[in-house]
Amino acid sequence: MATINDIPDVILSNIFASISDTRTRNSLSLVSRKFMLLDRTTRVSLTLRGNARDLFMIPTCFRSVTDLDLSFLSPWGHSLLSSPLSDTDPQLLAHRLRIAFPAVTSLTVYARSPLTIEILVQQWPGLKRVKLVRWHQRLASWPIGEDFVCLLEQCENLYWLDLSTFYYWTEDLPPVLQACPKVSASLVHLNLLTTSFAEGFKSQEIKEITTACPNLKNFLVACNFDPRYIGFVGDETLLAVANNCPKLTLLHLADTSSLTDVRGDPDNEGFTSEDAMVTKGMLVEFFSGLPLLQELVLDVGRNVRDTSIAMEMLNSKCKDLRVLKLGQFHGICLANESQLDGIALCSGLEELSIKNCGDLTDMGLIAIGRGCSKLSRFDVQGCKRITEKGLRTMACLLRNTLVKVKISCCKNLDAAASLRSVEPIRDRIQWLHIDCVWNGWEEIGNSEQVGLSFWHNQVEEPSSLFSLMGSEYDHEMRRKKCKYSSDVSDGYILENNGFRCKKWDRLQYLSLWIGVGELLTPLPAAGLLNCPNLEEIRIKVEGDCRGRSKPSERAFGLSSLALYPRLSKMQLDCSETIGYALTAPSGQMDLSLWERFFLNGIGELRLSELDYWPPQDRDVNHRSLSLPAAALLAECLELRKLFIHGTAHEHFMMFLLKIPNLRDVQLREDYYPAPENDMSTEMRAGSCSRFEAALNRRPILD
């Protein structure tokens, strides 16, 4: 009988080359020696981990690697080629890297100083794709453009540049692009969506960049649309982008205020006090100049009014548009009658995000559901006039395609209402974000009450909304409603108490926002009791702890997530939780006690991967793992990967050695500004090395 080993090597090599998932390749390489050799010869992408002082031990068997990521070497954030623990000449280490990976054309590296970039580009002058990472501050003593001069002068084949996680000054880039016209003209991808910018690129700088790079296909840039600032982006700048780069297929223009992952004011009706200098007439001309657009993001942060006609022009001029994200655009869909208008005419859209639209109503949502029938993802944020009925009707219309939904900061949509609104696609949805605003659900706790809540909170289809759209549409919707009712009847399961509860069959990723001091325990009662395939969850905790009294409960409620049997990955983000890191005033809790509250019960979950962002004290730029947090994390006995996005004491980190199969741990100060010099008791390069050495000395059972 023939086996897979009988397949010719050429065919096996093609099979291996077609597998891009890293874990799958790792598993295959363990099958046999032959498979291991095939994996090594066909692997083209590799992320290097380990300590920078051990670069002489880098593997030399991956000769086909073209995409190399050096940004996660330890100690994280330290200069790659001048490790404080290494006596090796930086040139020698760089040469060693080139010998090990001679075919590299794509490079990602943490460039703490321009010297790192200068040395590495000398080794691979044929680089085509580069991503630079730096969260530490740029030194004022460096000349303008120092970070980019060597890169653009020596890498003549460069066509892809990503600076989205690289801190620099906006005035650094335009002069270098203008001084290297050949490379600038060859760039097709330029990502300048840097989250650490305070004001972003000025109008004149954007004009200079787009003039120097006329062949861009992907352009992402952080800027400022506030007309009160010098160099704000308005009509003139948008037209310059369209005229200078007519080949664009992907364009992101985002105000710097929109880049922070902070929840807006729930009482804000969606309108700002200032209007952006972006007119509907200019938008029509802007869209006309970019006929090849496939993805467009305009997150302006200031009011852009009466845009319905401009959205219709977007549909007629950009036939290939598939992804659209709008922030602070008003009047995008009037929905006055049964005839579609505005954004509802963009029938080719597959992903749509609407943020802070002050006049979007339920009728607008229904019109979008009717017109944009191919939507697989829909995000709505900060839209105060929409309700559960409108969103539920839209979900019913898009039942065959919609699998990803985000509902955030909508006044009429608390957690339970958000879950009821996506009820029509409950058996299909794969990705979901909601805000944990309970509005009374905190009191529901026992299983009997949960069952009762599921039974009594079924919402009838909003037939009154259907009838408003006309008799013909009403007849079609009633037909779909009957079909939907029969389709989902099998999606309920009986609990021991005899009540029916909802089953979210395909939900794999869940994202939650929750205010500081609130509890997570009402989540199952709100409607997410049975999620058999939920694998990953992200929890964002936000708010100011200062002035708050001690929570009434001992634990935040992470243990309540143990009812999801396949949950193995978690991102717990407390980075926007503000408090006192050192000494709290009398009667208040410091951040170590809040961390105990947040992490209590995490050991009951069977997590294999955890990303944790500690809370912060902004006054002293302090984000550090506390003693209670370290002890509670050590209770996660099945963890294999742990990434702490902050600092920690060395002896606190030693608690983590109690986790038997923990293989990968790293401290990442990936926030701006990253601390330049750790405090005397915080993790330093030597501390990181000692901890990693202790971690690697332990035997791993599997």
PDB file of N, CA and C in Angstrom, residues 63 314 366 369 452 539 628 642 702:
ATOM      1  N   ARG A  63      17.748  28.119   4.611  1.00  0.00           N
ATOM      2  CA  ARG A  63      18.417  28.891   3.571  1.00  0.00           C
ATOM      3  C   ARG A  63      17.441  29.561   2.608  1.00  0.00           C
ATOM      4  N   LEU A 314     -19.216  57.680  -4.952  1.00  0.00           N
ATOM      5  CA  LEU A 314     -18.209  56.673  -4.616  1.00  0.00           C
ATOM      6  C   LEU A 314     -18.568  55.336  -5.249  1.00  0.00           C
ATOM      7  N   ILE A 366     -31.451  49.392   7.777  1.00  0.00           N
ATOM      8  CA  ILE A 366     -32.216  48.471   6.933  1.00  0.00           C
ATOM      9  C   ILE A 366     -31.898  48.710   5.465  1.00  0.00           C
ATOM     10  N   GLY A 369     -28.625  47.165   4.747  1.00  0.00           N
ATOM     11  CA  GLY A 369     -28.788  45.722   4.657  1.00  0.00           C
ATOM     12  C   GLY A 369     -29.389  45.290   3.337  1.00  0.00           C
ATOM     13  N   LEU A 452     -34.566  31.861  32.371  1.00  0.00           N
ATOM     14  CA  LEU A 452     -35.719  32.726  32.246  1.00  0.00           C
ATOM     15  C   LEU A 452     -35.423  33.945  31.400  1.00  0.00           C
ATOM     16  N   ILE A 539     -10.339  41.233  26.046  1.00  0.00           N
ATOM     17  CA  ILE A 539     -11.084  42.032  27.015  1.00  0.00           C
ATOM     18  C   ILE A 539     -10.350  43.348  27.215  1.00  0.00           C
ATOM     19  N   PRO A 628       0.847  40.707  43.309  1.00  0.00           N
ATOM     20  CA  PRO A 628      -0.363  39.884  43.206  1.00  0.00           C
ATOM     21  C   PRO A 628      -0.615  39.380  41.783  1.00  0.00           C
ATOM     22  N   LEU A 642       3.335  33.621  27.134  1.00  0.00           N
ATOM     23  CA  LEU A 642       2.905  34.735  27.965  1.00  0.00           C
ATOM     24  C   LEU A 642       3.678  35.979  27.558  1.00  0.00           C
ATOM     25  N   ASP A 702       6.482  17.940  26.934  1.00  0.00           N
ATOM     26  CA  ASP A 702       6.106  17.529  25.581  1.00  0.00           C
ATOM     27  C   ASP A 702       7.070  18.063  24.538  1.00  0.00           C
TER      28      ASP A 702
END
